[in-house]
């Protein structure tokens, strides 16, 4: 394997000063809190396009590169590595605070846009869909001696929504996170198979059809993106949380908490979330067969619907902070940056040019993330008058933080992808630039410590280290020492830093009876998070003790511990735990959403028995708010008669009756449906809501029960038998030329017929000789999106020159009028417009002016995830063209005209994704270059 020599310092310093557009303006660097300072630690050409980082015991920074990122779309003019992407080791060998050497650890054809790295001992674990690859450097020469495919079967090859980084948690197990670009079919070393899918599909050279409602070997349906946990040897895989859109990274802190940020469907609904084990994070419907748009209920905000926040069984979303493109996660657990920053949760967002900071605060049984701060940014976020498009040459907006990590000395490293656009389907940087910044405390001397893994005292000291996998290796070695290492760990149990105490608790729990005795006093510790950590550690290393442990803790435990017990006990037999769960149910206050969800997770599969024990003999009109809330969460079939009584009650308030009705709406049973049918003939708010649910459920979970019920709104498009006949003749090679010409004309003259022809062209079934003739036959087509589709397959798309637009001065007032006439048909701006395409509020936070112009002029070049177009042919001859919002027993299509059609799958003859945006090109909307310049000025002037 070829090694790359260390880059000379002079060359590196020269490039730091002069490489890249606008590099001369780098002096401002980043905005950081008072008391901290930032330096540019490394820059291209030491590495290119950084996606993820980790730090080894020598303090060196390891970086995964994604130079070949989606080169099936981006290869034109940009750097390509034919031999595969690389893992690079960066080092500051002379301790002057800047990297001065770069070494390629591996370049591998199996590495195509890797998105994760972990360095543990002599192993380097790289996440790159479809694989988790383990490279082992047995002799320490920075060249891998072996390569193992540790896991395989993840979807999303060369895709932002594929497999992301893995982390060793404090329990010594691996946590890997993946986005929703399934299907994910992953088998662990025991042979246990995960199957996860959803309605999400995207047009790439590598994709296979992603289907919802796939059943894993434990009998559960896991949906979309998810986190798996497994043993270091690859056995014991289990799903920790699922139903994400595209959470880029999970960080597991020393208490055992999982933290993530999840991307949105470009609706200003990105979130930072604390995750509970066993949770459903709510992006798709429960089975993954419907998008949030298909499930949105009357009165719900977009953010509420986006994360299904009013569905039972769904985790609270956390901090929904608006537009963005979230990436790396980290929790600072030491004081190296100052005691004020201890416990700070960092969430990088490449779209917002920012790294958010949170101090998670225990709130009931969960965590509040209400105190979000702008911790690091490339622009002065306090300058409310800052206008992005007026400084388009200012590369400060090219800051695209992809990851954050801590060095062995406690300094903070920030990887910067550095591009004028946020990844997605496109990148504008052609030379593979990248930067890494280092943030330190002013006046503090930072020196990488010498990590001593050979002695127990050295291992204990390494357990304090801020670098997550340096301390993970120390924890592994300490557990291997066994009881002999206990005395050395006792001092850590008394440390004033609770994160250090938590690390000692996890290690001691794995040292048998003697270690467990040392940590048992922490079960009643006044710090609820340390008590919680102890419960988790005992569950991990002494699971047989859980029932007796729970019994002893119940009288005085904090809500956090009670919540955790509700989750951890779920795998035990009902006979062992029913009395414990009865007391856990009694402790629910009716308000805490995390506690309610935890009980739902813990009692999943036991709902019938629990209802019989807890509520069957209670008058449903006497239920407390806590009881009604838990019945909503579990929605057992056994509760239908009681819920029907509550719906029909004249003494309960309308909100209580609505809650009962909503609970029934989540029970797929004929008796539940009957309650709605009885209400449908009445009047008032309950009748209106019942009618909505009947209309909605007829095409999904209640389809079998409502076959004979005719909804007031018929969602099936009118049949086109004449088109079917014409299509058959056009495809019949035995038909005469005159017959085929007439069939072609009949199809071309009909609005649905043109879509039939587009579908044939997408499949390559129309010869070029006919395409030129067809263009002349639909000059009267008035649907701009359809005109763009037809132009893509049959005629010249007539591209507008971006440079011409960018050279024009825009008029924001004229742009406002043009946007109202052309953009609001599909997009929302403020409170106006429709929700077919992404929201345009905050678009200036994701794009500069030229990038926005590119998105308008070339809409097919960077179609947003979840906004791929589909052609759907129905058996009755009708055609639909739009966004696929559900796929399974029912197919839901939102057309380019904003009509939503909900169609039984049995009525669908064929569906096909096409690489064409629903957003028409400027020519199809009769927009001139000046018009585009005006729209750009309006959208870039701010959210007002």
mmCIF file of N, CA, C and O in Angstrom, residues 223 240-244 271 276 278-287 307 309 312-316 597 601 604:
data_model
loop_
_atom_site.group_PDB
_atom_site.id
_atom_site.type_symbol
_atom_site.label_atom_id
_atom_site.label_comp_id
_atom_site.label_asym_id
_atom_site.label_seq_id
_atom_site.Cartn_x
_atom_site.Cartn_y
_atom_site.Cartn_z
ATOM 1 N N UNK A 223 -38.744 1.312 11.286
ATOM 2 C CA UNK A 223 -39.058 2.218 10.186
ATOM 3 C C UNK A 223 -37.980 3.269 10.012
ATOM 4 O O UNK A 223 -37.496 3.846 10.992
ATOM 5 N N UNK A 240 -32.271 0.398 19.174
ATOM 6 C CA UNK A 240 -32.425 1.275 20.330
ATOM 7 C C UNK A 240 -33.488 2.346 20.115
ATOM 8 O O UNK A 240 -34.153 2.781 21.056
ATOM 9 N N UNK A 241 -33.619 2.817 18.886
ATOM 10 C CA UNK A 241 -34.629 3.819 18.555
ATOM 11 C C UNK A 241 -34.747 3.829 17.042
ATOM 12 O O UNK A 241 -33.786 3.497 16.339
ATOM 13 N N UNK A 242 -35.914 4.188 16.532
ATOM 14 C CA UNK A 242 -36.111 4.147 15.081
ATOM 15 C C UNK A 242 -37.081 5.230 14.636
ATOM 16 O O UNK A 242 -37.584 6.002 15.439
ATOM 17 N N UNK A 243 -37.301 5.261 13.338
ATOM 18 C CA UNK A 243 -38.195 6.210 12.681
ATOM 19 C C UNK A 243 -37.632 7.623 12.703
ATOM 20 O O UNK A 243 -38.308 8.583 13.057
ATOM 21 N N UNK A 244 -36.347 7.726 12.283
ATOM 22 C CA UNK A 244 -35.716 9.022 12.039
ATOM 23 C C UNK A 244 -35.837 9.341 10.555
ATOM 24 O O UNK A 244 -36.067 8.462 9.729
ATOM 25 N N UNK A 271 -34.673 19.098 14.421
ATOM 26 C CA UNK A 271 -34.828 18.891 15.863
ATOM 27 C C UNK A 271 -33.539 18.345 16.478
ATOM 28 O O UNK A 271 -32.774 17.641 15.835
ATOM 29 N N UNK A 276 -35.002 7.901 24.005
ATOM 30 C CA UNK A 276 -35.220 6.808 24.941
ATOM 31 C C UNK A 276 -35.039 5.469 24.236
ATOM 32 O O UNK A 276 -35.411 5.312 23.061
ATOM 33 N N UNK A 278 -35.821 2.009 22.863
ATOM 34 C CA UNK A 278 -37.080 1.416 22.419
ATOM 35 C C UNK A 278 -38.046 2.390 21.790
ATOM 36 O O UNK A 278 -39.176 2.016 21.462
ATOM 37 N N UNK A 279 -37.618 3.641 21.564
ATOM 38 C CA UNK A 279 -38.559 4.682 21.144
ATOM 39 C C UNK A 279 -38.765 4.729 19.640
ATOM 40 O O UNK A 279 -37.925 4.306 18.846
ATOM 41 N N UNK A 280 -39.920 5.266 19.266
ATOM 42 C CA UNK A 280 -40.286 5.574 17.884
ATOM 43 C C UNK A 280 -40.229 7.092 17.754
ATOM 44 O O UNK A 280 -41.009 7.801 18.380
ATOM 45 N N UNK A 281 -39.303 7.595 16.925
ATOM 46 C CA UNK A 281 -39.064 9.038 16.848
ATOM 47 C C UNK A 281 -40.018 9.769 15.903
ATOM 48 O O UNK A 281 -39.936 10.980 15.763
ATOM 49 N N UNK A 282 -40.894 9.047 15.178
ATOM 50 C CA UNK A 282 -42.069 9.671 14.617
ATOM 51 C C UNK A 282 -42.004 10.339 13.258
ATOM 52 O O UNK A 282 -42.893 11.111 12.934
ATOM 53 N N UNK A 283 -41.001 10.041 12.415
ATOM 54 C CA UNK A 283 -40.991 10.732 11.120
ATOM 55 C C UNK A 283 -42.045 10.177 10.170
ATOM 56 O O UNK A 283 -42.834 10.924 9.600
ATOM 57 N N UNK A 284 -42.062 8.876 9.957
ATOM 58 C CA UNK A 284 -43.085 8.244 9.120
ATOM 59 C C UNK A 284 -44.237 7.748 10.004
ATOM 60 O O UNK A 284 -44.173 7.791 11.231
ATOM 61 N N UNK A 285 -45.273 7.228 9.364
ATOM 62 C CA UNK A 285 -46.308 6.513 10.096
ATOM 63 C C UNK A 285 -45.682 5.281 10.751
ATOM 64 O O UNK A 285 -44.546 4.897 10.441
ATOM 65 N N UNK A 286 -46.409 4.646 11.621
ATOM 66 C CA UNK A 286 -45.841 3.555 12.430
ATOM 67 C C UNK A 286 -45.252 2.438 11.571
ATOM 68 O O UNK A 286 -44.199 1.879 11.884
ATOM 69 N N UNK A 287 -45.904 2.107 10.471
ATOM 70 C CA UNK A 287 -45.429 1.045 9.598
ATOM 71 C C UNK A 287 -44.468 1.563 8.530
ATOM 72 O O UNK A 287 -43.930 0.774 7.750
ATOM 73 N N UNK A 307 -43.247 15.339 12.887
ATOM 74 C CA UNK A 307 -42.717 14.325 13.815
ATOM 75 C C UNK A 307 -43.835 13.542 14.496
ATOM 76 O O UNK A 307 -43.594 12.892 15.523
ATOM 77 N N UNK A 309 -46.269 14.246 16.421
ATOM 78 C CA UNK A 309 -46.255 14.507 17.853
ATOM 79 C C UNK A 309 -47.598 14.281 18.552
ATOM 80 O O UNK A 309 -47.649 14.279 19.791
ATOM 81 N N UNK A 312 -50.082 8.383 19.420
ATOM 82 C CA UNK A 312 -49.606 7.586 20.555
ATOM 83 C C UNK A 312 -48.380 6.772 20.167
ATOM 84 O O UNK A 312 -48.199 6.400 19.004
ATOM 85 N N UNK A 313 -47.530 6.533 21.153
ATOM 86 C CA UNK A 313 -46.354 5.710 20.916
ATOM 87 C C UNK A 313 -45.181 6.437 20.301
ATOM 88 O O UNK A 313 -44.199 5.795 19.919
ATOM 89 N N UNK A 314 -45.246 7.771 20.226
ATOM 90 C CA UNK A 314 -44.181 8.552 19.586
ATOM 91 C C UNK A 314 -43.430 9.372 20.634
ATOM 92 O O UNK A 314 -44.028 10.007 21.507
ATOM 93 N N UNK A 315 -42.115 9.373 20.506
ATOM 94 C CA UNK A 315 -41.228 10.092 21.419
ATOM 95 C C UNK A 315 -41.403 11.603 21.275
ATOM 96 O O UNK A 315 -41.535 12.106 20.165
ATOM 97 N N UNK A 316 -41.356 12.368 22.379
ATOM 98 C CA UNK A 316 -41.326 13.831 22.259
ATOM 99 C C UNK A 316 -40.146 14.285 21.409
ATOM 100 O O UNK A 316 -39.032 13.745 21.515
ATOM 101 N N UNK A 597 -44.673 7.844 27.454
ATOM 102 C CA UNK A 597 -44.131 7.088 26.335
ATOM 103 C C UNK A 597 -43.313 5.888 26.813
ATOM 104 O O UNK A 597 -43.342 4.814 26.208
ATOM 105 N N UNK A 601 -43.767 2.007 25.870
ATOM 106 C CA UNK A 601 -42.699 1.129 25.371
ATOM 107 C C UNK A 601 -42.611 -0.133 26.221
ATOM 108 O O UNK A 601 -42.528 -1.253 25.705
ATOM 109 N N UNK A 604 -45.628 -2.606 25.734
ATOM 110 C CA UNK A 604 -45.978 -2.988 24.369
ATOM 111 C C UNK A 604 -46.157 -4.508 24.291
ATOM 112 O O UNK A 604 -45.309 -5.282 24.718
#
